Amino acid sequence: MTAVLQAQGLGKRYGRRWALTDCTLDIPAGHVVGLVGPNGAGKTTLLNLAGGQMAPTSGSITVLGGRPGAGPAQLAKVGFVAQDTPTYAGLSVADHLRLGARLNPGWDDALARDRIERLGLDPAQRAGKLSGGQRAQLALTLGIAKRPELLILDEPVAALDPLARREFLQGLMEAAVEHELSVVLSSHLVSDVERACDHLIVLVDSRVQVAGEVEELLATHHRLTGPRRDPATLPANQHVVSASHTERQTTLIIRTDAPIHDPAWTVSQINLEDLVLAYMDKRTDTGRRPALEVQR
């Protein structure tokens, strides 16, 4: 499978603090990929490195076969919508489109204007007067009209209300299909990933805990509930992701491709929230949940 982003031992340091260390991952082409993890996992730093906004301190990263930010041709392949969906408050919607045309050699003006019209945005309206959802849609339009091969979005809808968030993600999914975009969407909202993504990467402390197509991951992860026992006694093909115990009962989340025959277990499927939190909980022994939100 062709990769749009590959990282090997990737790290970024600010002074004495490492924001990303020893990150290794492989993001496939042709997917809408959800990148999730707790605050401080390194998601934003990773995406900024992929977009060419900064250089790594250690390790390597390639995007679409090239070094991020290595000249106009490489920059043209990648669209980037930053965390605060930046727009210029004093510029009108039409000004933003003109600016996009000047900065991007592959700019699709017809696409941009058609999308603005379908969204019902007034070209003469200044961005500072738009709602949060409208500004996010304008930023997404700029990213799509660049006609990139890869579109990177760093928590673009975290500050939006549920309706605006849903409309933004719907537009993103439609654009990904219509323009055959590969997309990497960083989010701390599980609902974003459920709604928009078909591939998942869970990043914790700069390390990939699990990665794969969402449907396959959900089909191969199970919750086992039964009499208290040591997880080490499970068959070798049942990988224990997380375990919790009461005095008499054990609850496990496991990953396996094989049938589960032990009659002592009650077996149930898990949802995406369960899966993400199971892998994130591996980093804590305090019983506290990492900082991840689930919103509808």
Short mmCIF file of C-alpha atoms in Angstrom, two decimals:
data_model
loop_
_atom_site.label_atom_id
_atom_site.label_comp_id
_atom_site.label_asym_id
_atom_site.label_seq_id
_atom_site.Cartn_x
_atom_site.Cartn_y
_atom_site.Cartn_z
CA MET A 1 0.00 0.00 0.00
CA THR A 2 1.34 3.44 -0.98
CA ALA A 3 2.17 5.68 1.96
CA VAL A 4 1.45 9.41 2.02
CA LEU A 5 3.45 9.92 5.21
CA GLN A 6 6.26 7.88 6.72
CA ALA A 7 8.17 8.69 9.90
CA GLN A 8 11.06 6.80 11.43
CA GLY A 9 12.39 7.66 14.89
CA LEU A 10 11.03 11.17 14.40
CA GLY A 11 11.66 13.73 17.13
CA LYS A 12 11.31 17.46 17.73
CA ARG A 13 12.85 19.35 20.64
CA TYR A 14 12.16 22.89 21.84
CA GLY A 15 15.08 23.85 24.05
CA ARG A 16 15.29 21.11 26.65
CA ARG A 17 11.75 19.84 26.08
CA TRP A 18 10.95 17.11 23.58
CA ALA A 19 7.52 17.63 22.03
CA LEU A 20 7.90 14.48 19.92
CA THR A 21 10.32 11.60 20.42
CA ASP A 22 11.02 8.37 18.55
CA CYS A 23 7.80 8.49 16.50
CA THR A 24 7.52 5.81 13.82
CA LEU A 25 4.43 5.46 11.65
CA ASP A 26 3.19 4.78 8.15
CA ILE A 27 0.03 6.52 6.89
CA PRO A 28 -1.57 4.94 3.82
CA ALA A 29 -2.84 6.80 0.76
CA GLY A 30 -6.49 6.95 -0.23
CA HIS A 31 -7.93 7.16 3.28
CA VAL A 32 -9.39 9.68 5.67
CA VAL A 33 -7.12 8.99 8.63
CA GLY A 34 -8.02 9.95 12.18
CA LEU A 35 -5.01 10.75 14.37
CA VAL A 36 -6.07 10.70 18.01
CA GLY A 37 -4.35 10.76 21.36
CA PRO A 38 -4.20 12.64 24.66
CA ASN A 39 -3.00 16.21 25.00
CA GLY A 40 0.78 16.27 24.75
CA ALA A 41 1.00 13.11 22.65
CA GLY A 42 2.74 15.04 19.86
CA LYS A 43 -0.09 15.22 17.32
CA THR A 44 0.25 18.91 16.44
CA THR A 45 4.05 18.73 16.32
CA LEU A 46 3.86 15.71 14.01
CA LEU A 47 1.47 17.48 11.63
CA ASN A 48 3.55 20.67 11.61
CA LEU A 49 6.59 18.57 10.68
CA ALA A 50 4.56 16.90 7.93
CA GLY A 51 3.44 20.27 6.60
CA GLY A 52 7.01 21.58 6.46
CA GLN A 53 6.44 24.35 9.03
CA MET A 54 9.40 23.06 11.04
CA ALA A 55 12.35 20.70 10.67
CA PRO A 56 12.86 17.59 12.81
CA THR A 57 15.49 17.43 15.52
CA SER A 58 16.01 13.71 15.01
CA GLY A 59 14.81 10.89 12.79
CA SER A 60 13.22 11.27 9.37
CA ILE A 61 9.90 12.06 7.76
CA THR A 62 8.76 11.86 4.14
CA VAL A 63 5.46 13.07 2.73
CA LEU A 64 4.33 11.83 -0.68
CA GLY A 65 7.86 10.56 -1.24
CA GLY A 66 9.60 13.87 -0.55
CA ARG A 67 10.96 15.96 2.29
CA PRO A 68 8.28 18.27 3.74
CA GLY A 69 8.64 21.85 2.58
CA ALA A 70 11.42 21.01 0.11
CA GLY A 71 10.51 23.52 -2.58
CA PRO A 72 7.39 24.69 -4.42
CA ALA A 73 6.58 21.33 -6.02
CA GLN A 74 6.54 19.57 -2.67
CA LEU A 75 4.59 22.36 -0.97
CA ALA A 76 1.96 22.22 -3.70
CA LYS A 77 1.18 18.59 -2.88
CA VAL A 78 0.05 19.30 0.67
CA GLY A 79 -2.86 21.35 1.98
CA PHE A 80 -2.88 22.35 5.64
CA VAL A 81 -5.70 23.62 7.86
CA ALA A 82 -4.27 24.61 11.22
CA GLN A 83 -5.84 24.20 14.64
CA ASP A 84 -7.60 27.58 14.73
CA THR A 85 -8.71 27.39 11.06
CA PRO A 86 -6.85 30.66 10.39
CA THR A 87 -8.33 33.38 8.23
CA TYR A 88 -7.57 37.09 7.99
CA ALA A 89 -10.24 39.09 9.82
CA GLY A 90 -9.82 42.20 7.66
CA LEU A 91 -10.00 40.38 4.32
CA SER A 92 -13.24 39.48 2.57
CA VAL A 93 -14.11 35.98 1.41
CA ALA A 94 -13.26 37.05 -2.17
CA ASP A 95 -9.92 38.47 -0.96
CA HIS A 96 -9.08 35.06 0.52
CA LEU A 97 -9.79 33.38 -2.81
CA ARG A 98 -7.62 35.88 -4.67
CA LEU A 99 -4.84 35.33 -2.15
CA GLY A 100 -5.16 31.57 -2.57
CA ALA A 101 -4.87 31.96 -6.34
CA ARG A 102 -1.70 34.04 -6.02
CA LEU A 103 0.01 31.69 -3.57
CA ASN A 104 -0.87 28.34 -5.15
CA PRO A 105 0.11 27.50 -8.74
CA GLY A 106 -2.41 24.67 -8.94
CA TRP A 107 -5.29 26.77 -7.63
CA ASP A 108 -8.75 25.72 -8.86
CA ASP A 109 -10.69 28.97 -8.87
CA ALA A 110 -13.88 27.42 -10.24
CA LEU A 111 -13.89 24.87 -7.45
CA ALA A 112 -13.34 27.55 -4.80
CA ARG A 113 -16.06 29.86 -6.09
CA ASP A 114 -18.54 27.03 -6.55
CA ARG A 115 -17.97 25.84 -3.00
CA ILE A 116 -18.35 29.35 -1.56
CA GLU A 117 -21.62 29.72 -3.45
CA ARG A 118 -22.93 26.34 -2.25
CA LEU A 119 -22.05 27.28 1.32
CA GLY A 120 -24.01 30.51 0.98
CA LEU A 121 -21.05 32.70 1.91
CA ASP A 122 -21.13 36.32 0.75
CA PRO A 123 -17.88 36.98 -1.19
CA ALA A 124 -17.90 40.60 0.06
CA GLN A 125 -18.19 39.61 3.73
CA ARG A 126 -15.08 40.14 5.83
CA ALA A 127 -13.80 37.00 7.56
CA GLY A 128 -13.91 38.72 10.93
CA LYS A 129 -17.70 38.99 10.61
CA LEU A 130 -18.22 35.31 9.79
CA SER A 131 -19.32 32.73 12.34
CA GLY A 132 -16.83 30.15 13.58
CA GLY A 133 -18.36 27.51 11.32
CA GLN A 134 -18.22 29.80 8.29
CA ARG A 135 -14.55 30.63 8.94
CA ALA A 136 -13.78 26.93 9.22
CA GLN A 137 -15.55 26.27 5.91
CA LEU A 138 -13.60 29.12 4.28
CA ALA A 139 -10.32 27.64 5.55
CA LEU A 140 -11.35 24.20 4.25
CA THR A 141 -12.20 25.73 0.87
CA LEU A 142 -8.72 27.25 0.66
CA GLY A 143 -7.17 23.90 1.50
CA ILE A 144 -9.22 21.98 -1.06
CA ALA A 145 -8.92 24.52 -3.91
CA LYS A 146 -5.16 24.24 -3.69
CA ARG A 147 -5.81 20.79 -5.22
CA PRO A 148 -3.36 18.95 -2.97
CA GLU A 149 -2.74 15.21 -2.92
CA LEU A 150 -2.76 15.24 0.90
CA LEU A 151 -4.89 17.46 3.12
CA ILE A 152 -3.77 17.79 6.75
CA LEU A 153 -6.17 19.16 9.36
CA ASP A 154 -5.11 19.80 12.95
CA GLU A 155 -8.21 19.69 15.17
CA PRO A 156 -10.10 22.00 12.82
CA VAL A 157 -13.52 21.73 14.46
CA ALA A 158 -12.74 21.43 18.17
CA ALA A 159 -14.10 24.92 18.92
CA LEU A 160 -17.25 24.64 16.79
CA ASP A 161 -20.77 23.85 17.92
CA PRO A 162 -22.12 20.38 17.06
CA LEU A 163 -24.06 21.50 13.97
CA ALA A 164 -21.14 23.45 12.48
CA ARG A 165 -18.84 20.53 13.28
CA ARG A 166 -21.11 18.08 11.49
CA GLU A 167 -21.41 20.32 8.42
CA PHE A 168 -17.63 20.79 8.26
CA LEU A 169 -16.94 17.06 8.45
CA GLN A 170 -19.63 16.32 5.87
CA GLY A 171 -17.98 18.78 3.47
CA LEU A 172 -14.60 17.22 4.17
CA MET A 173 -15.84 13.70 3.39
CA GLU A 174 -17.51 14.85 0.18
CA ALA A 175 -14.32 16.61 -0.95
CA ALA A 176 -12.18 13.58 -0.15
CA VAL A 177 -14.33 11.40 -2.39
CA GLU A 178 -14.88 13.93 -5.18
CA HIS A 179 -11.23 14.97 -5.47
CA GLU A 180 -9.63 11.67 -4.43
CA LEU A 181 -7.83 13.31 -1.51
CA SER A 182 -5.83 11.56 1.14
CA VAL A 183 -6.68 13.19 4.47
CA VAL A 184 -5.07 13.18 7.91
CA LEU A 185 -7.39 14.62 10.57
CA SER A 186 -6.05 15.18 14.07
CA SER A 187 -8.75 15.26 16.72
CA HIS A 188 -9.38 14.72 20.41
CA LEU A 189 -13.07 14.10 19.67
CA VAL A 190 -13.90 10.44 19.08
CA SER A 191 -17.13 11.47 17.37
CA ASP A 192 -15.10 13.25 14.65
CA VAL A 193 -13.28 10.04 13.86
CA GLU A 194 -16.48 7.97 13.91
CA ARG A 195 -18.17 10.37 11.53
CA ALA A 196 -15.39 11.10 9.04
CA CYS A 197 -12.53 8.60 9.18
CA ASP A 198 -12.06 5.09 7.82
CA HIS A 199 -8.53 4.64 9.22
CA LEU A 200 -7.33 5.19 12.78
CA ILE A 201 -3.99 5.94 14.43
CA VAL A 202 -3.74 6.23 18.22
CA LEU A 203 -0.65 8.18 19.27
CA VAL A 204 0.42 8.14 22.93
CA ASP A 205 3.73 9.61 24.14
CA SER A 206 4.90 9.89 20.51
CA ARG A 207 4.41 6.17 19.91
CA VAL A 208 1.79 4.54 17.70
CA GLN A 209 -0.28 2.27 19.93
CA VAL A 210 -2.53 0.93 17.19
CA ALA A 211 -3.18 1.70 13.52
CA GLY A 212 -5.47 0.26 10.89
CA GLU A 213 -8.80 0.48 9.11
CA VAL A 214 -11.57 1.28 11.57
CA GLU A 215 -13.86 -1.60 10.53
CA GLU A 216 -11.08 -4.16 10.85
CA LEU A 217 -9.97 -2.82 14.23
CA LEU A 218 -13.51 -2.98 15.62
CA ALA A 219 -13.96 -6.51 14.26
CA THR A 220 -10.80 -7.81 15.95
CA HIS A 221 -11.17 -6.19 19.38
CA HIS A 222 -13.45 -7.67 22.04
CA ARG A 223 -14.41 -7.16 25.66
CA LEU A 224 -14.13 -10.27 27.84
CA THR A 225 -15.89 -10.39 31.20
CA GLY A 226 -15.62 -13.30 33.60
CA PRO A 227 -14.33 -14.66 36.91
CA ARG A 228 -11.16 -12.98 38.11
CA ARG A 229 -8.04 -14.41 36.53
CA ASP A 230 -4.52 -13.50 35.51
CA PRO A 231 -4.48 -12.13 31.91
CA ALA A 232 -1.17 -13.93 31.40
CA THR A 233 -3.08 -17.23 31.27
CA LEU A 234 -4.85 -16.29 28.03
CA PRO A 235 -3.87 -17.99 24.76
CA ALA A 236 -0.91 -16.45 22.96
CA ASN A 237 -3.12 -15.25 20.08
CA GLN A 238 -5.20 -13.07 22.43
CA HIS A 239 -3.30 -9.82 22.94
CA VAL A 240 -4.45 -8.00 26.08
CA VAL A 241 -4.85 -4.28 25.45
CA SER A 242 -6.24 -3.33 28.87
CA ALA A 243 -7.34 -5.11 32.02
CA SER A 244 -9.38 -4.19 35.06
CA HIS A 245 -10.29 -6.29 38.07
CA THR A 246 -12.68 -6.35 40.99
CA GLU A 247 -12.45 -8.82 43.83
CA ARG A 248 -14.29 -11.46 41.83
CA GLN A 249 -14.38 -10.29 38.22
CA THR A 250 -11.93 -9.53 35.42
CA THR A 251 -12.71 -7.35 32.41
CA LEU A 252 -10.31 -7.38 29.48
CA ILE A 253 -10.14 -5.72 26.11
CA ILE A 254 -8.22 -7.98 23.77
CA ARG A 255 -7.19 -8.07 20.13
CA THR A 256 -7.41 -11.34 18.24
CA ASP A 257 -8.30 -12.68 14.80
CA ALA A 258 -9.23 -16.10 16.21
CA PRO A 259 -12.54 -17.27 17.70
CA ILE A 260 -12.85 -17.12 21.50
CA HIS A 261 -13.91 -20.55 22.76
CA ASP A 262 -13.45 -20.28 26.54
CA PRO A 263 -16.98 -20.57 28.03
CA ALA A 264 -15.91 -18.72 31.18
CA TRP A 265 -15.86 -15.45 29.25
CA THR A 266 -18.79 -13.30 28.25
CA VAL A 267 -17.69 -11.80 24.93
CA SER A 268 -18.98 -8.48 23.63
CA GLN A 269 -18.03 -6.09 20.87
CA ILE A 270 -16.57 -2.67 21.66
CA ASN A 271 -17.14 0.70 20.04
CA LEU A 272 -14.53 3.15 18.83
CA GLU A 273 -14.53 5.08 22.10
CA ASP A 274 -13.78 1.88 24.02
CA LEU A 275 -10.97 0.99 21.63
CA VAL A 276 -9.27 4.40 21.75
CA LEU A 277 -9.49 4.70 25.53
CA ALA A 278 -8.19 1.17 26.03
CA TYR A 279 -5.00 1.99 24.18
CA MET A 280 -4.67 5.37 25.85
CA ASP A 281 -5.24 3.94 29.34
CA LYS A 282 -2.12 1.80 28.94
CA ARG A 283 -0.06 4.87 29.81
CA THR A 284 -1.70 5.42 33.23
CA ASP A 285 -1.72 3.41 36.45
CA THR A 286 -3.66 5.99 38.44
CA GLY A 287 -7.11 5.06 37.15
CA ARG A 288 -7.58 8.55 35.68
CA ARG A 289 -8.74 8.95 32.12
CA PRO A 290 -6.40 10.75 29.70
CA ALA A 291 -7.68 13.99 28.18
CA LEU A 292 -9.95 12.80 25.37
CA GLU A 293 -13.47 13.97 24.71
CA VAL A 294 -16.47 12.16 23.33
CA GLN A 295 -19.10 14.49 21.91
CA ARG A 296 -22.07 14.02 19.64
#
